[in-house]
PDB file of C-alpha atoms in Angstrom:
ATOM      1  CA  GLU V  30      -7.654  16.703 -10.936  1.00 58.00           C
ATOM      2  CA  THR V  31      -4.602  16.042  -8.842  1.00 72.00           C
ATOM      3  CA  GLY V  32      -2.886  12.938  -7.528  1.00 93.00           C
ATOM      4  CA  VAL V  33      -4.173   9.488  -8.381  1.00 96.00           C
ATOM      5  CA  THR V  34      -7.813   8.946  -9.298  1.00 96.00           C
ATOM      6  CA  GLN V  35      -9.734   5.709  -9.688  1.00 97.00           C
ATOM      7  CA  THR V  36     -13.110   4.911 -11.179  1.00 97.00           C
ATOM      8  CA  PRO V  37     -15.512   3.536 -10.310  1.00 97.00           C
ATOM      9  CA  ARG V  38     -15.293   3.857  -6.539  1.00 95.00           C
ATOM     10  CA  HIS V  39     -17.745   1.002  -6.032  1.00 96.00           C
ATOM     11  CA  LEU V  40     -18.572  -1.907  -8.317  1.00 96.00           C
ATOM     12  CA  VAL V  41     -20.926  -4.839  -7.929  1.00 95.00           C
ATOM     13  CA  MET V  42     -20.734  -7.508 -10.597  1.00 92.00           C
ATOM     14  CA  GLY V  43     -21.867 -11.026 -11.284  1.00 89.00           C
ATOM     15  CA  MET V  44     -19.455 -13.844 -11.966  1.00 88.00           C
ATOM     16  CA  THR V  45     -20.192 -13.790 -15.694  1.00 87.00           C
ATOM     17  CA  ASN V  46     -19.782 -10.045 -16.171  1.00 88.00           C
ATOM     18  CA  LYS V  47     -16.904  -8.193 -17.774  1.00 93.00           C
ATOM     19  CA  LYS V  48     -15.889  -4.877 -16.265  1.00 95.00           C
ATOM     20  CA  SER V  49     -12.856  -2.614 -16.151  1.00 97.00           C
ATOM     21  CA  LEU V  50     -11.280  -0.529 -13.427  1.00 98.00           C
ATOM     22  CA  LYS V  51      -9.567   2.688 -14.417  1.00 98.00           C
ATOM     23  CA  CYS V  52      -6.692   4.525 -12.796  1.00 98.00           C
ATOM     24  CA  GLU V  53      -5.199   7.861 -13.792  1.00 97.00           C
ATOM     25  CA  GLN V  54      -2.228   9.643 -12.279  1.00 96.00           C
ATOM     26  CA  HIS V  55      -1.583  13.365 -12.696  1.00 93.00           C
ATOM     27  CA  LEU V  56       1.861  13.372 -11.067  1.00 94.00           C
ATOM     28  CA  GLY V  57       4.116  12.737 -14.042  1.00 92.00           C
ATOM     29  CA  HIS V  58       5.216   9.406 -12.583  1.00 93.00           C
ATOM     30  CA  ASN V  59       6.771   6.573 -14.552  1.00 91.00           C
ATOM     31  CA  ALA V  60       5.617   3.557 -12.546  1.00 92.00           C
ATOM     32  CA  MET V  61       2.094   2.360 -11.788  1.00 94.00           C
ATOM     33  CA  TYR V  62       0.825  -0.486  -9.619  1.00 93.00           C
ATOM     34  CA  TRP V  63      -2.312  -2.528  -8.978  1.00 95.00           C
ATOM     35  CA  TYR V  64      -2.872  -3.879  -5.461  1.00 95.00           C
ATOM     36  CA  LYS V  65      -5.577  -6.011  -3.905  1.00 95.00           C
ATOM     37  CA  GLN V  66      -6.503  -5.218  -0.295  1.00 95.00           C
ATOM     38  CA  SER V  67      -8.635  -7.708   1.626  1.00 93.00           C
ATOM     39  CA  ALA V  68      -9.771  -7.193   5.198  1.00 88.00           C
ATOM     40  CA  LYS V  69      -7.055  -7.843   7.771  1.00 84.00           C
ATOM     41  CA  LYS V  70      -4.618  -9.077   5.124  1.00 90.00           C
ATOM     42  CA  PRO V  71      -1.455  -7.459   3.748  1.00 91.00           C
ATOM     43  CA  LEU V  72      -1.640  -5.527   0.536  1.00 93.00           C
ATOM     44  CA  GLU V  73      -1.108  -7.926  -2.357  1.00 92.00           C
ATOM     45  CA  LEU V  74       0.852  -6.541  -5.284  1.00 91.00           C
ATOM     46  CA  MET V  75      -0.774  -7.684  -8.518  1.00 93.00           C
ATOM     47  CA  PHE V  76       0.974  -5.866 -11.355  1.00 92.00           C
ATOM     48  CA  VAL V  77       3.693  -3.263 -11.852  1.00 90.00           C
ATOM     49  CA  TYR V  78       4.228  -1.170 -14.947  1.00 91.00           C
ATOM     50  CA  SER V  79       7.320   0.927 -15.523  1.00 86.00           C
ATOM     51  CA  LEU V  80       7.375   3.242 -18.508  1.00 78.00           C
ATOM     52  CA  GLU V  81       4.304   1.415 -19.845  1.00 72.00           C
ATOM     53  CA  GLU V  82       6.042  -1.948 -19.741  1.00 76.00           C
ATOM     54  CA  ARG V  83       4.822  -4.650 -17.388  1.00 77.00           C
ATOM     55  CA  VAL V  84       7.700  -5.510 -15.096  1.00 74.00           C
ATOM     56  CA  GLU V  85       5.921  -7.642 -12.554  1.00 72.00           C
ATOM     57  CA  ASN V  86       3.037 -10.075 -12.501  1.00 70.00           C
ATOM     58  CA  ASN V  87       2.665 -11.773  -9.171  1.00 72.00           C
ATOM     59  CA  SER V  88       0.986 -15.015 -10.207  1.00 81.00           C
ATOM     60  CA  VAL V  89      -2.323 -13.303 -10.670  1.00 91.00           C
ATOM     61  CA  PRO V  90      -5.143 -15.399 -12.194  1.00 92.00           C
ATOM     62  CA  SER V  91      -5.799 -14.716 -15.846  1.00 92.00           C
ATOM     63  CA  ARG V  92      -9.293 -13.440 -15.060  1.00 94.00           C
ATOM     64  CA  PHE V  93      -7.450 -10.204 -14.154  1.00 95.00           C
ATOM     65  CA  SER V  94      -5.901  -8.504 -17.173  1.00 94.00           C
ATOM     66  CA  PRO V  95      -3.983  -5.222 -16.878  1.00 94.00           C
ATOM     67  CA  GLU V  96      -3.505  -2.638 -19.583  1.00 94.00           C
ATOM     68  CA  CYS V  97      -1.248   0.409 -19.575  1.00 93.00           C
ATOM     69  CA  PRO V  98      -1.799   2.470 -22.728  1.00 92.00           C
ATOM     70  CA  ASN V  99       0.436   5.317 -21.539  1.00 91.00           C
ATOM     71  CA  SER V 100       2.313   6.380 -18.428  1.00 89.00           C
ATOM     72  CA  SER V 101      -0.709   8.210 -16.994  1.00 94.00           C
ATOM     73  CA  HIS V 102      -3.362   5.532 -17.359  1.00 96.00           C
ATOM     74  CA  LEU V 103      -3.754   2.024 -16.026  1.00 96.00           C
ATOM     75  CA  PHE V 104      -6.680  -0.349 -16.435  1.00 97.00           C
ATOM     76  CA  LEU V 105      -7.613  -3.638 -14.812  1.00 97.00           C
ATOM     77  CA  HIS V 106      -9.962  -5.712 -16.943  1.00 97.00           C
ATOM     78  CA  LEU V 107     -12.105  -8.169 -15.023  1.00 96.00           C
ATOM     79  CA  HIS V 108     -13.727 -11.287 -16.468  1.00 94.00           C
ATOM     80  CA  THR V 109     -15.529 -14.239 -14.842  1.00 93.00           C
ATOM     81  CA  LEU V 110     -14.475 -13.297 -11.338  1.00 93.00           C
ATOM     82  CA  GLN V 111     -15.105 -15.349  -8.217  1.00 94.00           C
ATOM     83  CA  PRO V 112     -16.715 -14.194  -4.956  1.00 94.00           C
ATOM     84  CA  GLU V 113     -13.294 -14.425  -3.245  1.00 94.00           C
ATOM     85  CA  ASP V 114     -12.100 -11.667  -5.583  1.00 96.00           C
ATOM     86  CA  SER V 115     -14.265  -9.216  -3.672  1.00 96.00           C
ATOM     87  CA  ALA V 116     -11.853  -6.679  -2.171  1.00 96.00           C
ATOM     88  CA  LEU V 117     -10.575  -3.127  -2.397  1.00 96.00           C
ATOM     89  CA  TYR V 118      -8.448  -2.649  -5.505  1.00 97.00           C
ATOM     90  CA  LEU V 119      -5.886   0.089  -5.128  1.00 97.00           C
ATOM     91  CA  CYS V 120      -3.868   1.785  -7.822  1.00 97.00           C
ATOM     92  CA  ALA V 121      -0.614   3.551  -7.004  1.00 96.00           C
ATOM     93  CA  SER V 122       2.100   5.417  -8.841  1.00 94.00           C
ATOM     94  CA  SER V 123       5.667   6.427  -8.126  1.00 92.00           C
ATOM     95  CA  GLN V 124       8.465   8.218  -9.884  1.00 88.00           C
ATOM     96  CA  GLY V 125      10.053   4.867 -10.596  1.00 79.00           C
ATOM     97  CA  ARG V 126      13.522   5.907  -9.487  1.00 71.00           C
ATOM     98  CA  ASP V 127      15.689   4.062  -6.975  1.00 65.00           C
ATOM     99  CA  ARG V 128      14.259   0.690  -8.003  1.00 67.00           C
ATOM    100  CA  GLY V 129      11.227   0.941  -5.768  1.00 68.00           C
ATOM    101  CA  ALA V 130      12.762   2.891  -2.916  1.00 75.00           C
ATOM    102  CA  ASP V 131      10.520   5.848  -3.597  1.00 81.00           C
ATOM    103  CA  GLU V 132       7.153   6.569  -2.046  1.00 88.00           C
ATOM    104  CA  GLN V 133       4.026   5.414  -3.740  1.00 92.00           C
ATOM    105  CA  PHE V 134       0.977   7.604  -4.129  1.00 94.00           C
ATOM    106  CA  PHE V 135      -2.275   5.704  -3.871  1.00 95.00           C
ATOM    107  CA  GLY V 136      -5.670   6.276  -5.365  1.00 95.00           C
ATOM    108  CA  PRO V 137      -8.816   5.967  -3.234  1.00 93.00           C
ATOM    109  CA  GLY V 138      -9.508   2.443  -4.509  1.00 95.00           C
ATOM    110  CA  THR V 139     -12.416   0.599  -6.077  1.00 97.00           C
ATOM    111  CA  ARG V 140     -14.525  -1.452  -3.684  1.00 96.00           C
ATOM    112  CA  LEU V 141     -15.420  -4.558  -5.715  1.00 96.00           C
ATOM    113  CA  THR V 142     -18.148  -7.012  -4.770  1.00 96.00           C
ATOM    114  CA  VAL V 143     -18.586 -10.178  -6.806  1.00 95.00           C
ATOM    115  CA  LEU V 144     -21.929 -11.888  -6.410  1.00 92.00           C
TER     116      LEU V 144
ATOM    117  CA  GLY R   8       9.174 -17.263   3.427  1.00 74.00           C
ATOM    118  CA  GLN R   9       8.969 -13.541   3.850  1.00 85.00           C
ATOM    119  CA  ASN R  10       7.086 -12.173   6.804  1.00 91.00           C
ATOM    120  CA  ILE R  11       6.132  -8.813   8.269  1.00 96.00           C
ATOM    121  CA  ASP R  12       4.616  -8.823  11.760  1.00 96.00           C
ATOM    122  CA  GLN R  13       2.791  -5.962  13.414  1.00 97.00           C
ATOM    123  CA  PRO R  14       0.051  -5.908  16.057  1.00 97.00           C
ATOM    124  CA  THR R  15      -3.463  -6.132  14.716  1.00 96.00           C
ATOM    125  CA  GLU R  16      -4.917  -3.402  16.876  1.00 97.00           C
ATOM    126  CA  MET R  17      -3.818  -0.886  19.506  1.00 98.00           C
ATOM    127  CA  THR R  18      -5.685   1.616  21.647  1.00 98.00           C
ATOM    128  CA  ALA R  19      -4.277   4.861  23.025  1.00 98.00           C
ATOM    129  CA  THR R  20      -5.511   8.043  24.658  1.00 97.00           C
ATOM    130  CA  GLU R  21      -5.656  11.479  23.069  1.00 97.00           C
ATOM    131  CA  GLY R  22      -2.551  13.496  23.975  1.00 97.00           C
ATOM    132  CA  ALA R  23      -0.501  10.409  24.832  1.00 98.00           C
ATOM    133  CA  ILE R  24       2.341   8.633  23.011  1.00 98.00           C
ATOM    134  CA  VAL R  25       2.048   5.300  21.213  1.00 98.00           C
ATOM    135  CA  GLN R  26       4.661   3.042  19.637  1.00 98.00           C
ATOM    136  CA  ILE R  27       3.692   0.657  16.841  1.00 98.00           C
ATOM    137  CA  ASN R  28       6.206  -2.124  16.294  1.00 98.00           C
ATOM    138  CA  CYS R  29       7.058  -3.969  13.113  1.00 98.00           C
ATOM    139  CA  THR R  30       9.352  -6.978  12.809  1.00 98.00           C
ATOM    140  CA  TYR R  31      10.378  -8.434   9.505  1.00 97.00           C
ATOM    141  CA  GLN R  32      12.028 -11.483   8.001  1.00 96.00           C
ATOM    142  CA  THR R  33      12.744 -10.896   4.358  1.00 93.00           C
ATOM    143  CA  SER R  34      15.182 -11.999   1.693  1.00 90.00           C
ATOM    144  CA  GLY R  35      17.404  -8.974   1.836  1.00 91.00           C
ATOM    145  CA  PHE R  36      16.589  -5.426   2.786  1.00 94.00           C
ATOM    146  CA  ASN R  37      16.487  -2.193   0.823  1.00 92.00           C
ATOM    147  CA  GLY R  38      14.449  -0.024   3.121  1.00 94.00           C
ATOM    148  CA  LEU R  39      11.328   0.089   5.251  1.00 96.00           C
ATOM    149  CA  PHE R  40       8.238   2.224   4.748  1.00 97.00           C
ATOM    150  CA  TRP R  41       5.411   3.316   7.016  1.00 98.00           C
ATOM    151  CA  TYR R  42       2.065   4.330   5.536  1.00 97.00           C
ATOM    152  CA  GLN R  43      -1.100   5.643   7.187  1.00 97.00           C
ATOM    153  CA  GLN R  44      -4.525   4.568   5.960  1.00 96.00           C
ATOM    154  CA  HIS R  45      -7.730   6.094   7.259  1.00 95.00           C
ATOM    155  CA  ALA R  46     -10.826   3.923   6.941  1.00 91.00           C
ATOM    156  CA  GLY R  47     -12.153   4.007   3.405  1.00 86.00           C
ATOM    157  CA  GLU R  48      -9.240   6.073   2.131  1.00 89.00           C
ATOM    158  CA  ALA R  49      -5.959   5.576   0.278  1.00 91.00           C
ATOM    159  CA  PRO R  50      -2.733   4.790   2.145  1.00 94.00           C
ATOM    160  CA  THR R  51      -0.468   7.829   2.453  1.00 95.00           C
ATOM    161  CA  PHE R  52       3.291   7.826   2.909  1.00 95.00           C
ATOM    162  CA  LEU R  53       4.683   8.612   6.353  1.00 96.00           C
ATOM    163  CA  SER R  54       8.353   7.602   6.360  1.00 96.00           C
ATOM    164  CA  TYR R  55      11.170   5.642   4.772  1.00 95.00           C
ATOM    165  CA  ASN R  56      14.162   4.255   6.692  1.00 96.00           C
ATOM    166  CA  VAL R  57      17.111   2.528   5.116  1.00 95.00           C
ATOM    167  CA  LEU R  58      19.810   3.215   7.734  1.00 96.00           C
ATOM    168  CA  ASP R  59      19.701   2.378  11.429  1.00 97.00           C
ATOM    169  CA  GLY R  60      18.440   5.021  13.757  1.00 97.00           C
ATOM    170  CA  LEU R  61      15.602   7.397  14.389  1.00 97.00           C
ATOM    171  CA  GLU R  62      14.038   9.685  11.804  1.00 94.00           C
ATOM    172  CA  GLU R  63      11.846  12.422  13.227  1.00 95.00           C
ATOM    173  CA  LYS R  64       9.154  14.223  11.292  1.00 92.00           C
ATOM    174  CA  GLY R  65       6.973  16.421  13.456  1.00 95.00           C
ATOM    175  CA  ARG R  66       4.822  14.352  15.813  1.00 97.00           C
ATOM    176  CA  PHE R  67       5.815  11.140  14.039  1.00 97.00           C
ATOM    177  CA  SER R  68       9.166   9.340  14.299  1.00 97.00           C
ATOM    178  CA  SER R  69      10.324   6.076  12.762  1.00 98.00           C
ATOM    179  CA  PHE R  70      13.123   3.880  14.067  1.00 98.00           C
ATOM    180  CA  LEU R  71      15.033   1.096  12.338  1.00 98.00           C
ATOM    181  CA  SER R  72      17.392  -1.628  13.536  1.00 98.00           C
ATOM    182  CA  ARG R  73      18.493  -3.749  10.591  1.00 97.00           C
ATOM    183  CA  SER R  74      20.419  -6.224  12.752  1.00 96.00           C
ATOM    184  CA  LYS R  75      17.247  -6.976  14.725  1.00 96.00           C
ATOM    185  CA  GLY R  76      14.862  -6.852  11.781  1.00 97.00           C
ATOM    186  CA  TYR R  77      12.832  -4.330  13.717  1.00 97.00           C
ATOM    187  CA  SER R  78      11.207  -0.959  13.269  1.00 98.00           C
ATOM    188  CA  TYR R  79       8.765   1.153  15.178  1.00 98.00           C
ATOM    189  CA  LEU R  80       6.590   4.145  14.464  1.00 98.00           C
ATOM    190  CA  LEU R  81       6.257   6.578  17.352  1.00 98.00           C
ATOM    191  CA  LEU R  82       3.320   8.953  17.464  1.00 98.00           C
ATOM    192  CA  LYS R  83       3.401  11.765  20.013  1.00 97.00           C
ATOM    193  CA  GLU R  84       0.688  14.131  21.250  1.00 97.00           C
ATOM    194  CA  LEU R  85      -1.966  11.881  19.803  1.00 98.00           C
ATOM    195  CA  GLN R  86      -4.964  13.479  18.146  1.00 97.00           C
ATOM    196  CA  MET R  87      -8.305  11.929  17.300  1.00 97.00           C
ATOM    197  CA  LYS R  88      -7.443  12.239  13.596  1.00 97.00           C
ATOM    198  CA  ASP R  89      -4.554   9.802  14.145  1.00 98.00           C
ATOM    199  CA  SER R  90      -7.101   6.990  14.380  1.00 98.00           C
ATOM    200  CA  ALA R  91      -6.174   4.940  11.330  1.00 97.00           C
ATOM    201  CA  SER R  92      -4.368   1.823  10.215  1.00 97.00           C
ATOM    202  CA  TYR R  93      -0.588   1.983  10.026  1.00 98.00           C
ATOM    203  CA  LEU R  94       1.083  -0.206   7.415  1.00 97.00           C
ATOM    204  CA  CYS R  95       4.685  -1.385   7.565  1.00 97.00           C
ATOM    205  CA  ALA R  96       6.344  -2.469   4.299  1.00 96.00           C
ATOM    206  CA  VAL R  97       9.854  -3.729   3.509  1.00 95.00           C
ATOM    207  CA  LEU R  98      11.676  -3.531   0.196  1.00 91.00           C
ATOM    208  CA  ASP R  99      13.430  -6.865  -0.251  1.00 88.00           C
ATOM    209  CA  SER R 100      16.551  -7.808  -2.207  1.00 87.00           C
ATOM    210  CA  ASN R 101      14.524  -7.983  -5.444  1.00 82.00           C
ATOM    211  CA  TYR R 102      13.192  -4.484  -4.762  1.00 81.00           C
ATOM    212  CA  GLN R 103       9.759  -5.949  -4.185  1.00 83.00           C
ATOM    213  CA  LEU R 104       7.660  -4.294  -1.482  1.00 88.00           C
ATOM    214  CA  ILE R 105       6.450  -6.760   1.153  1.00 91.00           C
ATOM    215  CA  TRP R 106       3.543  -5.432   3.212  1.00 94.00           C
ATOM    216  CA  GLY R 107       2.379  -6.132   6.741  1.00 95.00           C
ATOM    217  CA  ALA R 108      -1.324  -6.523   7.463  1.00 95.00           C
ATOM    218  CA  GLY R 109      -1.434  -3.183   9.247  1.00 96.00           C
ATOM    219  CA  THR R 110      -2.095  -2.023  12.802  1.00 97.00           C
ATOM    220  CA  LYS R 111      -5.443  -0.417  13.525  1.00 97.00           C
ATOM    221  CA  LEU R 112      -4.905   2.400  16.003  1.00 98.00           C
ATOM    222  CA  ILE R 113      -7.901   3.553  18.028  1.00 98.00           C
ATOM    223  CA  ILE R 114      -7.608   6.881  19.844  1.00 97.00           C
ATOM    224  CA  LYS R 115      -9.919   7.477  22.798  1.00 96.00           C
ATOM    225  CA  PRO R 116     -10.680  10.888  24.318  1.00 94.00           C
TER     226      PRO R 116
END
């Protein structure tokens, strides 16, 4: 495996379900990101981890809970989501140098549908 | 507030040249990125500008004017595979990346 991988690629869940999204990077990077991408809207940064420490949380509802057990893995735990949370969830990683002025490598995303 | 503006959609002809503009109003500036995103795929890095001027990379070039809060991405010798969305993003004074909504580029034969 190379680059950034995400599983599952597609997820349909009810509002009372609990599910988790997984991201893994094979690039030796130190920073990892969760983004939400809705149609015709800008990418929304949700969480940033640097060296396994959460450095940013952009006012994301508590029904989204990130976890970074090590520098290669990132999870997004989902609980009691709303239909408006349906979107493409993208994971990205970067070397973490230059305070963000380095390119980010994205995974293919998880297409989430909340019924 | 912080704002990134780019056209929603553009159409161009195979073999031609197209310029995708991006204007920004952000709290500070630490660089501007362009990413390409094909439908159903991950965004991929195209360019990063932090100083004024033109950066050329093969068929793609990116221009920045910090005084005008303006950038453009220039694509030459367009190919059908260039059909994609092009995302502009600015790194603000807090080193937070602010994204535009993207420009969908449609290439016609």
